Coordinates of C-alpha atoms and ligand atoms in Angstrom, one line a residue:
X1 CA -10.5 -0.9 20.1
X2 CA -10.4 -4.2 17.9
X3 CA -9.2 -3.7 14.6
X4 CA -9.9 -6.0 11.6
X5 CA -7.2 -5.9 9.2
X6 CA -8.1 -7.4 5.6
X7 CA -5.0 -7.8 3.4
X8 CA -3.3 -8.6 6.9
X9 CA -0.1 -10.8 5.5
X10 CA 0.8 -8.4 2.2
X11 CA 3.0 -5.6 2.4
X12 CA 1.5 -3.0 4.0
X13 CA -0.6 -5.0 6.0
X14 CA 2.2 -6.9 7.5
X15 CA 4.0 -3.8 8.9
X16 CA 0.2 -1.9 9.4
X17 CA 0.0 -5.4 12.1
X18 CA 3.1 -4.2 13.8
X19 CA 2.2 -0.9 14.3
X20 CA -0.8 -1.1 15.8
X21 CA 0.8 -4.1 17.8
X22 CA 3.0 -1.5 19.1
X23 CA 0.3 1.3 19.7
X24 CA -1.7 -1.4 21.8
X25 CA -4.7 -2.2 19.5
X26 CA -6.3 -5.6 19.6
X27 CA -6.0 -6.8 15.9
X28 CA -7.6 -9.8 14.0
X29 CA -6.2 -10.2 10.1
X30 CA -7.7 -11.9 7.6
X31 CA -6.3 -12.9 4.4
X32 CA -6.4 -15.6 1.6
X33 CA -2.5 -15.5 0.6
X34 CA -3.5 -14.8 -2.7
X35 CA -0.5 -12.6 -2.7
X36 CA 1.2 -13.9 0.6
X37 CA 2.5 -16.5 2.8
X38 CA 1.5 -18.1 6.3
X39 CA 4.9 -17.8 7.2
X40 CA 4.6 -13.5 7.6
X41 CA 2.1 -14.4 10.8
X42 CA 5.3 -16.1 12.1
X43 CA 7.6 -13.5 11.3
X44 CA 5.1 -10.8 12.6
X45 CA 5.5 -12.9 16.3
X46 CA 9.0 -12.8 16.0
X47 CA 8.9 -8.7 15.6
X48 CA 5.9 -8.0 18.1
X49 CA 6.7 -11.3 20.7
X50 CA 2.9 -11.8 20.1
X51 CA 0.5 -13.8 18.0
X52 CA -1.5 -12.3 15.4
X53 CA -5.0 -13.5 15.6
X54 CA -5.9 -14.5 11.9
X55 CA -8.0 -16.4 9.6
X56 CA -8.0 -17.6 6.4
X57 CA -11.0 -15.8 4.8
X58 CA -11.5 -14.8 0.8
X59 CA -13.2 -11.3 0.5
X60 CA -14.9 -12.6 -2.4
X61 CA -16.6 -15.5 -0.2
X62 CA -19.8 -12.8 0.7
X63 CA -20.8 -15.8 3.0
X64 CA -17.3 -16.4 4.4
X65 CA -16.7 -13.0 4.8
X66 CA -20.2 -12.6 6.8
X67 CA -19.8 -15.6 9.2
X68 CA -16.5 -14.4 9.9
X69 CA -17.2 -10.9 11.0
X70 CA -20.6 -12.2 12.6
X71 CA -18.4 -14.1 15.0
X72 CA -16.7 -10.6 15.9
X73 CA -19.4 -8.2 16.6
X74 CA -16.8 -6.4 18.7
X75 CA -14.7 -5.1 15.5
X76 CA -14.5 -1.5 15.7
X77 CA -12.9 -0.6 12.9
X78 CA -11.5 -2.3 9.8
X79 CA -8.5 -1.3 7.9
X80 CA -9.4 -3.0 4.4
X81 CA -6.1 -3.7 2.3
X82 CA -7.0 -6.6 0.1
X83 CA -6.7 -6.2 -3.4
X84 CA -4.9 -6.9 -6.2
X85 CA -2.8 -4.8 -7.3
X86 CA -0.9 -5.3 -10.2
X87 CA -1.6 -2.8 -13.0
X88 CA 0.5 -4.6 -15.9
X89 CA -2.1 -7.9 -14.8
X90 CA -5.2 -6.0 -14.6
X91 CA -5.1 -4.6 -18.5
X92 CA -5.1 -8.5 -19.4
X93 CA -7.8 -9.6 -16.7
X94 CA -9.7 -6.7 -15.6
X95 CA -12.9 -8.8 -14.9
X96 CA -10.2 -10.3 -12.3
X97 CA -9.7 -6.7 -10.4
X98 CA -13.4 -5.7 -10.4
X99 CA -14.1 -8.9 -9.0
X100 CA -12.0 -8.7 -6.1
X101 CA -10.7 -5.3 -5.7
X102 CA -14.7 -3.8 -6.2
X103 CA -16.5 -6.8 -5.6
X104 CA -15.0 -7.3 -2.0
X105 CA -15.1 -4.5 -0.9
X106 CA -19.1 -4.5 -1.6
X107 CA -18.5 -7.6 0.2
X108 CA -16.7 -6.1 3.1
X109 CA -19.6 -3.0 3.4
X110 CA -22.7 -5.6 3.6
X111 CA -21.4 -7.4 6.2
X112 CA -20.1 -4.4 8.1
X113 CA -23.6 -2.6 7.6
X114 CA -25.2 -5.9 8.9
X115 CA -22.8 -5.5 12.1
X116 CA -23.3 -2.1 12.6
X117 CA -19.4 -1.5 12.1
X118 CA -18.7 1.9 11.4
X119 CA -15.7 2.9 11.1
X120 CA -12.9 1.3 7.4
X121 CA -9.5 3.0 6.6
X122 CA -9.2 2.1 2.7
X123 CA -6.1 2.1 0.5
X124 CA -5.9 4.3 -2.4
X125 CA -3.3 5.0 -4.3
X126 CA -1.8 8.1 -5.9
X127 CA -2.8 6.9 -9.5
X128 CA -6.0 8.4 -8.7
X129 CA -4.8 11.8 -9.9
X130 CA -3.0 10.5 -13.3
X131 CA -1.1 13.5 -14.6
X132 CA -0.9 16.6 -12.4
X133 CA 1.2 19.2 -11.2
X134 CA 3.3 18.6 -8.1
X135 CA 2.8 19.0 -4.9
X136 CA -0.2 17.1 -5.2
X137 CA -2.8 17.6 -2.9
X138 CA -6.4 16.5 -1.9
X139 CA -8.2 18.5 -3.8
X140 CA -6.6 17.9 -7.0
X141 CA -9.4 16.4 -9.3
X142 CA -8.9 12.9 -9.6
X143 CA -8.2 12.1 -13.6
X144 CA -9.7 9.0 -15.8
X145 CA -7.8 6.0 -15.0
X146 CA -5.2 4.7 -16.8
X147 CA -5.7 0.6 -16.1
X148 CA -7.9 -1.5 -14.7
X149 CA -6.2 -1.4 -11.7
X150 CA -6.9 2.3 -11.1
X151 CA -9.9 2.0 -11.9
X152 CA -10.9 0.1 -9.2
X153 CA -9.5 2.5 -6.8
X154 CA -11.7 5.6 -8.1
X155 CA -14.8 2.9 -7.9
X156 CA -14.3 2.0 -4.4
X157 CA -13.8 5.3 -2.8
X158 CA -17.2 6.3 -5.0
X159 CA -18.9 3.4 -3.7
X160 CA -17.8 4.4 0.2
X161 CA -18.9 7.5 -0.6
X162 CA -22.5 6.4 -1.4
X163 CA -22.1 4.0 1.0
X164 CA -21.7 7.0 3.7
X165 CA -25.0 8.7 2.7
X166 CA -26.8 5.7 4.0
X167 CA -25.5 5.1 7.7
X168 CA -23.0 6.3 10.1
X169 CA -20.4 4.9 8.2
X170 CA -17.2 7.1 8.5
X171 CA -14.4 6.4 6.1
X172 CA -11.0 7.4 5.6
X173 CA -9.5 6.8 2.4
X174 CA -5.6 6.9 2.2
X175 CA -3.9 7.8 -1.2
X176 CA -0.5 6.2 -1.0
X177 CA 2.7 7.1 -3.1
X178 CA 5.2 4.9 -3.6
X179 CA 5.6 2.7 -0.6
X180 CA 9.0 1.4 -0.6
X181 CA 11.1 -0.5 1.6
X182 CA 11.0 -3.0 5.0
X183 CA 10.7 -3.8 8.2
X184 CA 14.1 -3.0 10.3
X185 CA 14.3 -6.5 11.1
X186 CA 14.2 -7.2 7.6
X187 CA 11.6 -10.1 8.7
X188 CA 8.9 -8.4 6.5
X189 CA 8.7 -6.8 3.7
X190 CA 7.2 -6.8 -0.3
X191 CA 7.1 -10.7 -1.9
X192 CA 6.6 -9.1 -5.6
X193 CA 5.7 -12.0 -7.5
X194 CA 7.3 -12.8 -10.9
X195 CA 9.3 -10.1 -12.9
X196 CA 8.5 -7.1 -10.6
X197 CA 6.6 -4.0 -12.3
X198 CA 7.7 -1.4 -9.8
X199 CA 11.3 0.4 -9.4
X200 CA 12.6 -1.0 -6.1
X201 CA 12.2 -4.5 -6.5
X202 CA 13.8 -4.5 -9.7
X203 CA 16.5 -2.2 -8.4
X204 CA 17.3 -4.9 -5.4
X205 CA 16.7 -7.6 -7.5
X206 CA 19.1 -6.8 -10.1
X207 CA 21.6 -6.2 -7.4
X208 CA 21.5 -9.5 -6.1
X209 CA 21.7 -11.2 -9.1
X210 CA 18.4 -12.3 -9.9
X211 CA 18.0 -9.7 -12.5
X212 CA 20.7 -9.5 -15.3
X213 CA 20.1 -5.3 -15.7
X214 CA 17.6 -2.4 -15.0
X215 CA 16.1 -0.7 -17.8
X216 CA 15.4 3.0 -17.0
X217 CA 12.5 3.7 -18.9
X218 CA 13.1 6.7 -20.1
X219 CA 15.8 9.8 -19.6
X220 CA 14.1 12.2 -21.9
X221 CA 11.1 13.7 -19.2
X222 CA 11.2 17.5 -18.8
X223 CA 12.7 16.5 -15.3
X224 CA 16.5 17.9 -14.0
X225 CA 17.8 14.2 -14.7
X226 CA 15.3 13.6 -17.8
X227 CA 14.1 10.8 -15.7
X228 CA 10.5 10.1 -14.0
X229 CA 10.0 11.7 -10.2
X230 CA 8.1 10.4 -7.6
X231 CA 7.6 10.6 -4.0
X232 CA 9.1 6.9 -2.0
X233 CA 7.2 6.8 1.0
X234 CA 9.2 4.2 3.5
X235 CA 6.6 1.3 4.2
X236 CA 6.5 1.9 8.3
X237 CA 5.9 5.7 8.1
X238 CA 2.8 4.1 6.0
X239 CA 2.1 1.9 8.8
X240 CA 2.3 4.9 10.9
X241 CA 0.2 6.7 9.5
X242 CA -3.1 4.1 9.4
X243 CA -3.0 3.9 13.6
X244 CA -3.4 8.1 12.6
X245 CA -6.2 7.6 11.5
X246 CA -7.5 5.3 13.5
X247 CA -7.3 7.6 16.0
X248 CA -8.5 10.6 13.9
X249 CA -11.7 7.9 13.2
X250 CA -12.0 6.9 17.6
X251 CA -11.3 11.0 18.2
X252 CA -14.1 11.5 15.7
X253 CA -12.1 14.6 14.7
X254 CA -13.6 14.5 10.7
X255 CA -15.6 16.9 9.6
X256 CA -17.3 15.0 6.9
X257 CA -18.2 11.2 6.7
X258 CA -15.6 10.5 3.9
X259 CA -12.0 11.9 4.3
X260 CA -9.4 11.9 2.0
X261 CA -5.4 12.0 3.1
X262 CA -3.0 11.9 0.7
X263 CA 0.4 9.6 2.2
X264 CA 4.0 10.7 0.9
X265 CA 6.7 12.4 2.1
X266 CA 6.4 15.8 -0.3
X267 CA 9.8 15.4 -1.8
X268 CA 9.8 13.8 -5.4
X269 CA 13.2 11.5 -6.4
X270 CA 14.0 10.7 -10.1
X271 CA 14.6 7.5 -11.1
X272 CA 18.6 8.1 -11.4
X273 CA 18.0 9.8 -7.9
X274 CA 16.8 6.1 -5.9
X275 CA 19.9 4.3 -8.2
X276 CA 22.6 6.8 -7.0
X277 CA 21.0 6.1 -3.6
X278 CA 20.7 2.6 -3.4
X279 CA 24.3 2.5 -4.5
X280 CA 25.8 4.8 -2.2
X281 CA 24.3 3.7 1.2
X282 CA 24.8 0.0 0.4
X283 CA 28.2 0.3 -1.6
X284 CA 26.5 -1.6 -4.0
X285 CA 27.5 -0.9 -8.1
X286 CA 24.3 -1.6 -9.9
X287 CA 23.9 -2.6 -13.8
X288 CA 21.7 -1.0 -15.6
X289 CA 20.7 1.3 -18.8
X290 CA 18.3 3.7 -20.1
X291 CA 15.5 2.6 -22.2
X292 CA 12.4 3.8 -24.0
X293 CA 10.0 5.2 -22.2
X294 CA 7.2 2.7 -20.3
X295 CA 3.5 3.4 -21.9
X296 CA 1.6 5.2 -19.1
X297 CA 3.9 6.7 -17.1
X298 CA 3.3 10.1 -15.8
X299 CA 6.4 12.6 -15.4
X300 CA 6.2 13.6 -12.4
X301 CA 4.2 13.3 -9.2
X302 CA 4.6 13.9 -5.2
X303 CA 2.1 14.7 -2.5
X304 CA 1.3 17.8 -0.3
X305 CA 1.1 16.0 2.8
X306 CA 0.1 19.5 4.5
X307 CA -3.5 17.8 5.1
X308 CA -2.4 14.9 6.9
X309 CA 0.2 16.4 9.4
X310 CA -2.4 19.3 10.3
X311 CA -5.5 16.9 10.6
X312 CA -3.8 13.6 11.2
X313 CA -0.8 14.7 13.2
X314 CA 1.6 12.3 11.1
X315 CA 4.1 13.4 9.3
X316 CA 7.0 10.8 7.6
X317 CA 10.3 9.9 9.5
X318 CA 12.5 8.4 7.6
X319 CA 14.6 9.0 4.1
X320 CA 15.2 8.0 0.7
X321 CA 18.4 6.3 1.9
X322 CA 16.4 4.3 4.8
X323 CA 14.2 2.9 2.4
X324 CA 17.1 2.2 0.4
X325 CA 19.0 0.2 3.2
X326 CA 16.4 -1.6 4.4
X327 CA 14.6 -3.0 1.0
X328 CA 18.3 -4.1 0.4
X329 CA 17.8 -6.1 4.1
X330 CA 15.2 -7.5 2.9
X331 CA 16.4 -9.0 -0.3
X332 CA 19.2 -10.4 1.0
X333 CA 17.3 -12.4 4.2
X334 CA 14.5 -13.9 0.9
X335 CA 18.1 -14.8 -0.9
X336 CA 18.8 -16.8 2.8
X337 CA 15.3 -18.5 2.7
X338 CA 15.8 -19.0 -1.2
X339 CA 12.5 -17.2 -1.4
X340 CA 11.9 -16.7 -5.4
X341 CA 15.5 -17.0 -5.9
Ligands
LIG401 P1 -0.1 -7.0 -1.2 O1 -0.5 -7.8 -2.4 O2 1.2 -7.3 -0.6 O3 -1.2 -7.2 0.0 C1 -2.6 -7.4 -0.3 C2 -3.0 -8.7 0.5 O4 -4.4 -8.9 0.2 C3 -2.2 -9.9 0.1 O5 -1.7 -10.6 1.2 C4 -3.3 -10.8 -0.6 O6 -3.1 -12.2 -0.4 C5 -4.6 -10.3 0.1 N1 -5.8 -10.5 -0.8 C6 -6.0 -10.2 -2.1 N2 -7.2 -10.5 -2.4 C7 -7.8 -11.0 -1.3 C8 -9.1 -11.6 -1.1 N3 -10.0 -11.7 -2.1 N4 -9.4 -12.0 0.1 C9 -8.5 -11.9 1.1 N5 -7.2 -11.4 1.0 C10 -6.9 -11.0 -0.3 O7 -0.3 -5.5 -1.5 P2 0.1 -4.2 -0.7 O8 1.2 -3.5 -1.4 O9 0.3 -4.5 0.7 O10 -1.2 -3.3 -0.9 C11 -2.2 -3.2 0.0 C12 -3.2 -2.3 -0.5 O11 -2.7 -1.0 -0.8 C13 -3.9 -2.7 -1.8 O12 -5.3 -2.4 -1.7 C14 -3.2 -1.9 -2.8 O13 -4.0 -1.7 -4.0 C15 -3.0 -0.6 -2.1 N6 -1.9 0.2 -2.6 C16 -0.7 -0.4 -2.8 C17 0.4 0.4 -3.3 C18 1.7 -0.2 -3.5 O14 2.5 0.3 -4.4 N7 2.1 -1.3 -2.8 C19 0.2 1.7 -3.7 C20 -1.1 2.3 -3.5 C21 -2.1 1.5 -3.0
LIG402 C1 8.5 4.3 -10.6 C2 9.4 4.9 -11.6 C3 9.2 4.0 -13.8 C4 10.7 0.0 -13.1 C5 3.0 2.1 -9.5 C6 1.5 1.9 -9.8 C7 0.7 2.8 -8.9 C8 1.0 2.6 -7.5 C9 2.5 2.7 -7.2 C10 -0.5 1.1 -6.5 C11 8.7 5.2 -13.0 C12 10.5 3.7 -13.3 C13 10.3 1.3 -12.9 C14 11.8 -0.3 -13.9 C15 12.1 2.1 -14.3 N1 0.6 1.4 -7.0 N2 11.0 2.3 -13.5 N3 12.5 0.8 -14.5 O1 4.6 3.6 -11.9 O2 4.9 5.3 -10.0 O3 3.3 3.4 -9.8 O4 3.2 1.9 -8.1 O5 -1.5 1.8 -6.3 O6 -0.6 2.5 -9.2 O7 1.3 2.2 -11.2 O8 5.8 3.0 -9.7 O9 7.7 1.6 -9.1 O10 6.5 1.1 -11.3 O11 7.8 3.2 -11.2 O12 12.7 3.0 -14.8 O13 12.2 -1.4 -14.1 O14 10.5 4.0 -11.9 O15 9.2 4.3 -15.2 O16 9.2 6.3 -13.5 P1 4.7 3.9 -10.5 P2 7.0 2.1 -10.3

């Protein structure tokens, strides 16, 4: 089965390459290193011993994006990870996130339809939900979005939706957690660009120096710890889990066109929780100190991943403290290349 992977050099897509490298897929990536480099196709040869094929292609570009999948009529499947994603950057410049984040993927399901390619795995996210009560799961309704960002999100899997009613288009829609962590090999891993937003970057960051302190924002939540809780999910059990439903999509085990899996581990960690970790399992002392709270935040949130082990067979394999060890890895081979240092 050939797989088209958009998004193929960023985070998830990077280790999503692997994976499927491992579980024998033929794989093509495309990508316009908006948010990534060239040198992860390198990196992803050293892990796998193979090249990844790959072109340089802009979801935007409608007529880009059309030659290029016209060329590869024998794409199966597409696992569609290109987006921006940064919610702090999409309250300035939402027109910037619709464009790309909605606009390509309209992109993405002409040229598919035109190709007769019916099968896309598409990344949600948790924020779909907004505030609700813990364990989360699929049929939780999905609550108004708090950025930009989000929105675009609740958009796309609406416009999938529709899209389904008109073909044989099958989608799955993965709603990720919190995807923390790196590759083993600490080749790959997250590139957050600028003063990072989310938790763990900042957390290694500020460990190596690059940040002066962490701000916990916020240790007065009706949590055990007063802190917020959420639900890490290790970056290669994420992998994992999209060759799942790639196989859940070839096995045509859905039962409707558009499936929805929600991707954590089921086990919420408080914000003190991942620092206590991080410290312990690297014998690392970390500086930091509780702020105010951070506008938006929700208290607490982690999946019920019930849906995804029963219909998907995939459950996570690895802990808080292997995410914890391994994003530590990572920051400290970027420190070697003097990447963003
Ligand atoms: P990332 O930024 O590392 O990867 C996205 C990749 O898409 C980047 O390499 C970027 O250059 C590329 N890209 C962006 N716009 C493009 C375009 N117009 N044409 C071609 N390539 C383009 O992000 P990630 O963390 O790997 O996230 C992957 C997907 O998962 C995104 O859709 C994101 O919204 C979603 N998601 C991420 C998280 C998270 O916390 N990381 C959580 C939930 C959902
Ligand atoms: C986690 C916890 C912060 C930084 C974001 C996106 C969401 C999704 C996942 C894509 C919170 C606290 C953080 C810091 C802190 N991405 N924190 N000090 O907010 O759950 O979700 O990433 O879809 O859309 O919004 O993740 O890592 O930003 O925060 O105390 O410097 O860490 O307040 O409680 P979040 P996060």
């Amino acid at each position: 089965m050939k797989i088209l992977v958009t998004g193929g050099t960023g985070y998830i897509g990077s280790h999503t390459a692997v994976e499927l490298h491992h579980a024998g897929y033929d794989i093509i990536a495309i990508d316009n290193f908006d948010n990534s480099y060239p040198d992860v196709l390198d990196n992803i040869k050293k892990i796998t011993g193979k090249e990844l094929a790959f072109e340089k292609v802009d979801i935007r570009d409608k007529q880009a994006l059309k030659s290029f999948i016209n060329k590869h009529k024998d794409i199966e499947a597409v696992i569609h990870f290109a987006a921006f994603k940064a919610v702090g950057e999409s309250v300035q410049l939402p027109l910037k996130y619709y464009e790309n984040n909605v606009g390509g993927t309209v992109n993405l399901l002409e040229a598919l339809r035109e190709n007769n390619i019916n099968n896309i795995v598409f990344s949600s996210s948790c924020t779909v939900y907004g505030e609700a009560n813990p364990p989360v799961d699929e049929n939780c309704p999905i609550s108004s979005a708090q950025s930009p960002y989000g929105n675009t999100k609740q958009i796309c899997e609406e416009v999938l939706f529709d899209q389904t009613k008109t073909c044989d288009l099958k989608v799955v829609s993965l709603r990720y957690f919190n995807p923390v962590g790196a590759h083993d090999s600490a080749l790959i891993g997250e590139l957050p660009i600028g003063v990072p937003n989310n938790l763990v970057p900042f957390i290694t960051q500020t460990a190596i120096g690059k940040r002066d302190m962490l701000t916990v924002h916020g240790n007065d939540y009706p949590t055990p710890d007063g802190t917020c809780i959420r639900d890490y999910i290790h970056v290669v059990d994420l992998a994992k889990a999209h060759v799942a439903a790639l196989k859940f999509l070839r096995e045509k085990k859905y039962k409707e066109s558009f499936s929805i899996f929600n991707l954590g581990t089921g086990k919420g960690n408080s914000v003190l929780e991942v620092i206590q970790t991080f410290e312990k399992v690297n014998s690392v002392k970390l500086n930091y100190k509780i702020g105010p709270r951070r506008i938006g935040d929700v208290v607490q949130i982690y999946a019920s991943c019930n849906k995804a082990l029963k219909e998907l067979g995939w459950k996570t394999e690895r802990d808080l403290e292997n995410c914890m060890v391994t994003s530590w890895a990572w920051e400290k081979h970027l420190k070697q290349l003097a990447i963003g240092h």
